[in-house]
mmCIF file of C-alpha atoms in Angstrom:
data_model
loop_
_atom_site.group_PDB
_atom_site.id
_atom_site.type_symbol
_atom_site.label_atom_id
_atom_site.label_comp_id
_atom_site.label_asym_id
_atom_site.label_seq_id
_atom_site.Cartn_x
_atom_site.Cartn_y
_atom_site.Cartn_z
ATOM 1 C CA UNK A 1 62.131 9.810 37.258
ATOM 2 C CA UNK A 2 61.478 13.571 38.565
ATOM 3 C CA UNK A 3 65.084 13.771 39.089
ATOM 4 C CA UNK A 4 66.104 12.445 35.878
ATOM 5 C CA UNK A 5 63.445 13.986 34.074
ATOM 6 C CA UNK A 6 65.167 17.221 35.685
ATOM 7 C CA UNK A 7 68.734 16.774 35.452
ATOM 8 C CA UNK A 8 68.904 18.145 31.646
ATOM 9 C CA UNK A 9 66.313 20.883 32.592
ATOM 10 C CA UNK A 10 66.923 22.127 35.814
ATOM 11 C CA UNK A 11 63.324 23.033 35.131
ATOM 12 C CA UNK A 12 61.379 24.725 38.656
ATOM 13 C CA UNK A 13 58.243 22.708 38.214
ATOM 14 C CA UNK A 14 59.947 19.571 38.662
ATOM 15 C CA UNK A 15 61.563 21.046 41.804
ATOM 16 C CA UNK A 16 58.636 21.808 43.228
ATOM 17 C CA UNK A 17 56.895 18.412 42.226
ATOM 18 C CA UNK A 18 59.683 16.810 43.943
ATOM 19 C CA UNK A 19 59.256 18.741 46.709
ATOM 20 C CA UNK A 20 55.593 17.944 46.740
ATOM 21 C CA UNK A 21 56.496 14.348 46.543
ATOM 22 C CA UNK A 22 58.618 14.074 49.081
ATOM 23 C CA UNK A 23 56.414 13.471 52.444
ATOM 24 C CA UNK A 24 54.299 11.200 50.348
ATOM 25 C CA UNK A 25 57.346 8.705 49.369
ATOM 26 C CA UNK A 26 58.699 9.033 52.834
ATOM 27 C CA UNK A 27 55.126 7.329 53.859
ATOM 28 C CA UNK A 28 55.614 4.679 51.666
ATOM 29 C CA UNK A 29 59.118 3.656 52.989
ATOM 30 C CA UNK A 30 57.705 3.760 56.436
ATOM 31 C CA UNK A 31 54.965 1.374 55.024
ATOM 32 C CA UNK A 32 57.296 -0.661 53.662
ATOM 33 C CA UNK A 33 59.198 -0.684 56.724
ATOM 34 C CA UNK A 34 55.953 -2.422 59.032
ATOM 35 C CA UNK A 35 54.979 -4.612 56.092
ATOM 36 C CA UNK A 36 58.239 -6.158 56.367
ATOM 37 C CA UNK A 37 57.413 -7.295 59.438
ATOM 38 C CA UNK A 38 54.328 -9.841 58.391
ATOM 39 C CA UNK A 39 56.692 -10.501 55.609
ATOM 40 C CA UNK A 40 59.350 -11.652 57.780
ATOM 41 C CA UNK A 41 56.778 -13.431 59.849
ATOM 42 C CA UNK A 42 55.642 -15.554 56.913
ATOM 43 C CA UNK A 43 58.902 -16.657 55.556
ATOM 44 C CA UNK A 44 59.762 -17.813 59.530
ATOM 45 C CA UNK A 45 56.280 -19.994 59.201
ATOM 46 C CA UNK A 46 57.587 -21.282 55.449
ATOM 47 C CA UNK A 47 60.994 -22.757 57.215
ATOM 48 C CA UNK A 48 62.437 -20.901 54.488
ATOM 49 C CA UNK A 49 66.651 -21.640 55.000
ATOM 50 C CA UNK A 50 67.903 -18.170 54.274
ATOM 51 C CA UNK A 51 65.335 -16.341 55.682
ATOM 52 C CA UNK A 52 68.015 -13.157 57.551
ATOM 53 C CA UNK A 53 68.734 -12.685 53.981
ATOM 54 C CA UNK A 54 65.980 -12.201 52.627
ATOM 55 C CA UNK A 55 64.796 -9.752 55.265
ATOM 56 C CA UNK A 56 68.312 -8.121 54.892
ATOM 57 C CA UNK A 57 68.368 -7.457 51.098
ATOM 58 C CA UNK A 58 64.372 -6.059 51.564
ATOM 59 C CA UNK A 59 65.219 -3.763 54.210
ATOM 60 C CA UNK A 60 68.567 -2.437 52.646
ATOM 61 C CA UNK A 61 66.175 -1.134 49.678
ATOM 62 C CA UNK A 62 63.861 0.197 51.894
ATOM 63 C CA UNK A 63 66.512 2.145 53.292
ATOM 64 C CA UNK A 64 68.795 2.803 50.686
ATOM 65 C CA UNK A 65 65.609 5.525 49.426
ATOM 66 C CA UNK A 66 67.014 7.614 51.755
ATOM 67 C CA UNK A 67 70.450 8.285 51.265
ATOM 68 C CA UNK A 68 69.269 8.718 47.521
ATOM 69 C CA UNK A 69 66.829 11.582 48.136
ATOM 70 C CA UNK A 70 69.270 13.437 50.351
ATOM 71 C CA UNK A 71 72.205 13.313 47.440
ATOM 72 C CA UNK A 72 69.263 14.201 44.908
ATOM 73 C CA UNK A 73 67.684 16.997 47.158
ATOM 74 C CA UNK A 74 71.443 18.242 47.662
ATOM 75 C CA UNK A 75 72.355 18.342 43.589
ATOM 76 C CA UNK A 76 69.220 20.399 43.448
ATOM 77 C CA UNK A 77 69.993 22.941 46.174
ATOM 78 C CA UNK A 78 74.117 23.353 44.609
ATOM 79 C CA UNK A 79 72.497 23.830 40.982
ATOM 80 C CA UNK A 80 70.045 26.419 42.164
ATOM 81 C CA UNK A 81 73.339 28.514 43.968
ATOM 82 C CA UNK A 82 75.412 28.408 40.261
ATOM 83 C CA UNK A 83 74.886 31.424 38.609
ATOM 84 C CA UNK A 84 76.150 32.133 35.232
ATOM 85 C CA UNK A 85 79.129 34.952 34.792
ATOM 86 C CA UNK A 86 80.669 36.154 32.102
ATOM 87 C CA UNK A 87 84.285 38.447 32.097
ATOM 88 C CA UNK A 88 85.017 39.459 29.135
ATOM 89 C CA UNK A 89 88.386 41.873 29.356
ATOM 90 C CA UNK A 90 88.191 44.153 26.188
ATOM 91 C CA UNK A 91 91.297 45.590 27.813
ATOM 92 C CA UNK A 92 95.488 45.519 26.853
ATOM 93 C CA UNK A 93 96.541 44.274 30.160
ATOM 94 C CA UNK A 94 95.638 40.770 31.422
ATOM 95 C CA UNK A 95 93.347 40.572 34.286
ATOM 96 C CA UNK A 96 95.634 39.159 37.225
ATOM 97 C CA UNK A 97 93.287 38.557 39.738
ATOM 98 C CA UNK A 98 89.592 38.284 40.098
ATOM 99 C CA UNK A 99 87.954 37.691 42.933
ATOM 100 C CA UNK A 100 83.858 37.071 44.119
ATOM 101 C CA UNK A 101 82.671 37.116 47.568
ATOM 102 C CA UNK A 102 79.214 35.924 48.248
ATOM 103 C CA UNK A 103 77.301 37.132 51.582
ATOM 104 C CA UNK A 104 78.513 34.205 53.320
ATOM 105 C CA UNK A 105 82.196 35.774 53.217
ATOM 106 C CA UNK A 106 83.200 32.721 50.778
ATOM 107 C CA UNK A 107 85.658 33.716 48.141
ATOM 108 C CA UNK A 108 85.991 32.304 44.501
ATOM 109 C CA UNK A 109 88.783 33.437 42.362
ATOM 110 C CA UNK A 110 89.445 32.922 38.690
ATOM 111 C CA UNK A 111 92.491 32.414 36.847
ATOM 112 C CA UNK A 112 94.502 35.376 34.975
ATOM 113 C CA UNK A 113 92.113 36.833 31.913
ATOM 114 C CA UNK A 114 94.410 37.476 28.860
ATOM 115 C CA UNK A 115 93.781 40.551 26.898
ATOM 116 C CA UNK A 116 90.693 40.655 24.332
ATOM 117 C CA UNK A 117 89.356 37.441 25.946
ATOM 118 C CA UNK A 118 86.445 36.130 27.712
ATOM 119 C CA UNK A 119 85.416 33.463 29.825
ATOM 120 C CA UNK A 120 82.176 31.775 30.888
ATOM 121 C CA UNK A 121 81.648 30.287 34.701
ATOM 122 C CA UNK A 122 78.899 29.199 36.567
ATOM 123 C CA UNK A 123 79.880 30.010 40.138
ATOM 124 C CA UNK A 124 77.987 28.823 43.787
ATOM 125 C CA UNK A 125 77.132 31.871 45.655
ATOM 126 C CA UNK A 126 75.299 30.619 48.666
ATOM 127 C CA UNK A 127 74.022 33.153 51.606
ATOM 128 C CA UNK A 128 71.599 36.251 50.717
ATOM 129 C CA UNK A 129 72.843 39.170 50.601
ATOM 130 C CA UNK A 130 75.112 40.745 48.175
ATOM 131 C CA UNK A 131 78.021 39.633 46.125
ATOM 132 C CA UNK A 132 81.107 41.562 45.732
ATOM 133 C CA UNK A 133 84.464 41.052 43.157
ATOM 134 C CA UNK A 134 87.643 42.361 43.769
ATOM 135 C CA UNK A 135 90.141 42.905 40.251
ATOM 136 C CA UNK A 136 93.479 43.833 40.132
ATOM 137 C CA UNK A 137 94.877 44.655 36.240
ATOM 138 C CA UNK A 138 98.662 45.867 36.269
ATOM 139 C CA UNK A 139 99.012 46.445 39.426
ATOM 140 C CA UNK A 140 95.936 48.310 40.034
ATOM 141 C CA UNK A 141 93.086 47.467 42.099
ATOM 142 C CA UNK A 142 89.524 47.806 41.792
ATOM 143 C CA UNK A 143 86.380 46.735 44.169
ATOM 144 C CA UNK A 144 82.656 47.231 43.698
ATOM 145 C CA UNK A 145 79.012 45.195 43.459
ATOM 146 C CA UNK A 146 78.922 42.471 41.251
ATOM 147 C CA UNK A 147 75.221 41.316 41.898
ATOM 148 C CA UNK A 148 72.907 43.374 44.234
ATOM 149 C CA UNK A 149 71.003 40.103 46.068
ATOM 150 C CA UNK A 150 71.352 36.858 46.032
ATOM 151 C CA UNK A 151 69.137 34.288 47.412
ATOM 152 C CA UNK A 152 68.020 30.734 46.811
ATOM 153 C CA UNK A 153 66.245 30.227 43.592
ATOM 154 C CA UNK A 154 66.939 33.703 42.181
ATOM 155 C CA UNK A 155 69.536 33.307 39.619
ATOM 156 C CA UNK A 156 70.483 36.149 37.353
ATOM 157 C CA UNK A 157 72.992 35.739 34.917
ATOM 158 C CA UNK A 158 75.586 38.809 35.324
ATOM 159 C CA UNK A 159 78.812 39.758 32.811
ATOM 160 C CA UNK A 160 81.802 41.792 34.032
ATOM 161 C CA UNK A 161 83.592 43.916 31.513
ATOM 162 C CA UNK A 162 86.707 45.671 31.239
ATOM 163 C CA UNK A 163 86.631 48.217 28.705
ATOM 164 C CA UNK A 164 90.295 49.061 27.133
ATOM 165 C CA UNK A 165 90.154 52.252 29.005
ATOM 166 C CA UNK A 166 90.038 49.477 32.055
ATOM 167 C CA UNK A 167 86.732 50.739 33.487
ATOM 168 C CA UNK A 168 84.658 47.514 34.607
ATOM 169 C CA UNK A 169 80.868 47.853 33.366
ATOM 170 C CA UNK A 170 78.275 45.299 35.320
ATOM 171 C CA UNK A 171 75.362 43.849 33.489
ATOM 172 C CA UNK A 172 73.020 41.768 35.228
ATOM 173 C CA UNK A 173 70.477 40.112 33.607
ATOM 174 C CA UNK A 174 67.323 37.993 35.206
ATOM 175 C CA UNK A 175 65.715 35.397 33.340
ATOM 176 C CA UNK A 176 62.463 35.466 32.694
ATOM 177 C CA UNK A 177 60.274 33.326 35.334
ATOM 178 C CA UNK A 178 59.537 29.609 34.939
ATOM 179 C CA UNK A 179 56.247 28.567 33.763
ATOM 180 C CA UNK A 180 53.864 27.008 36.856
ATOM 181 C CA UNK A 181 51.878 24.971 35.147
ATOM 182 C CA UNK A 182 50.887 23.331 31.563
ATOM 183 C CA UNK A 183 48.291 25.848 31.435
#
């Protein structure tokens, strides 16, 4: 339920609530597994013909919670690694190549960007450290620092602007901190 509420909002409060509920949910799965034993014995004593099928369905339903929780956690981690990046090309020349390199040396290359155009992307950057860019315009290469420091959950919005003279300008905005509760 928390995951379903978190999907449209990506609220930090719901992430914390989900993490706090994980041990409790694992305890409930273990309790369900332990209660499956007396239920199986009761079915055996009642001489139920399809006892193995009923036990397997109950076991499957209990064990399905583990991969479902893992998928939810991996998706939340992925969403929190996305950084909004805006590229604005105010020059008369197209940007032939623009590559971002995160602290784990993973490259993310954008397609060519036409003159006087803008693109907005949410790019997954991983690791802790700085993010660099490499920009090629009309055969001229420009390298520099895009984001000074990234870490898990420290998202910021970055705008890379190429002005009419071909100079690159970087503007990094950090969003305001999320509210930590209803008070």
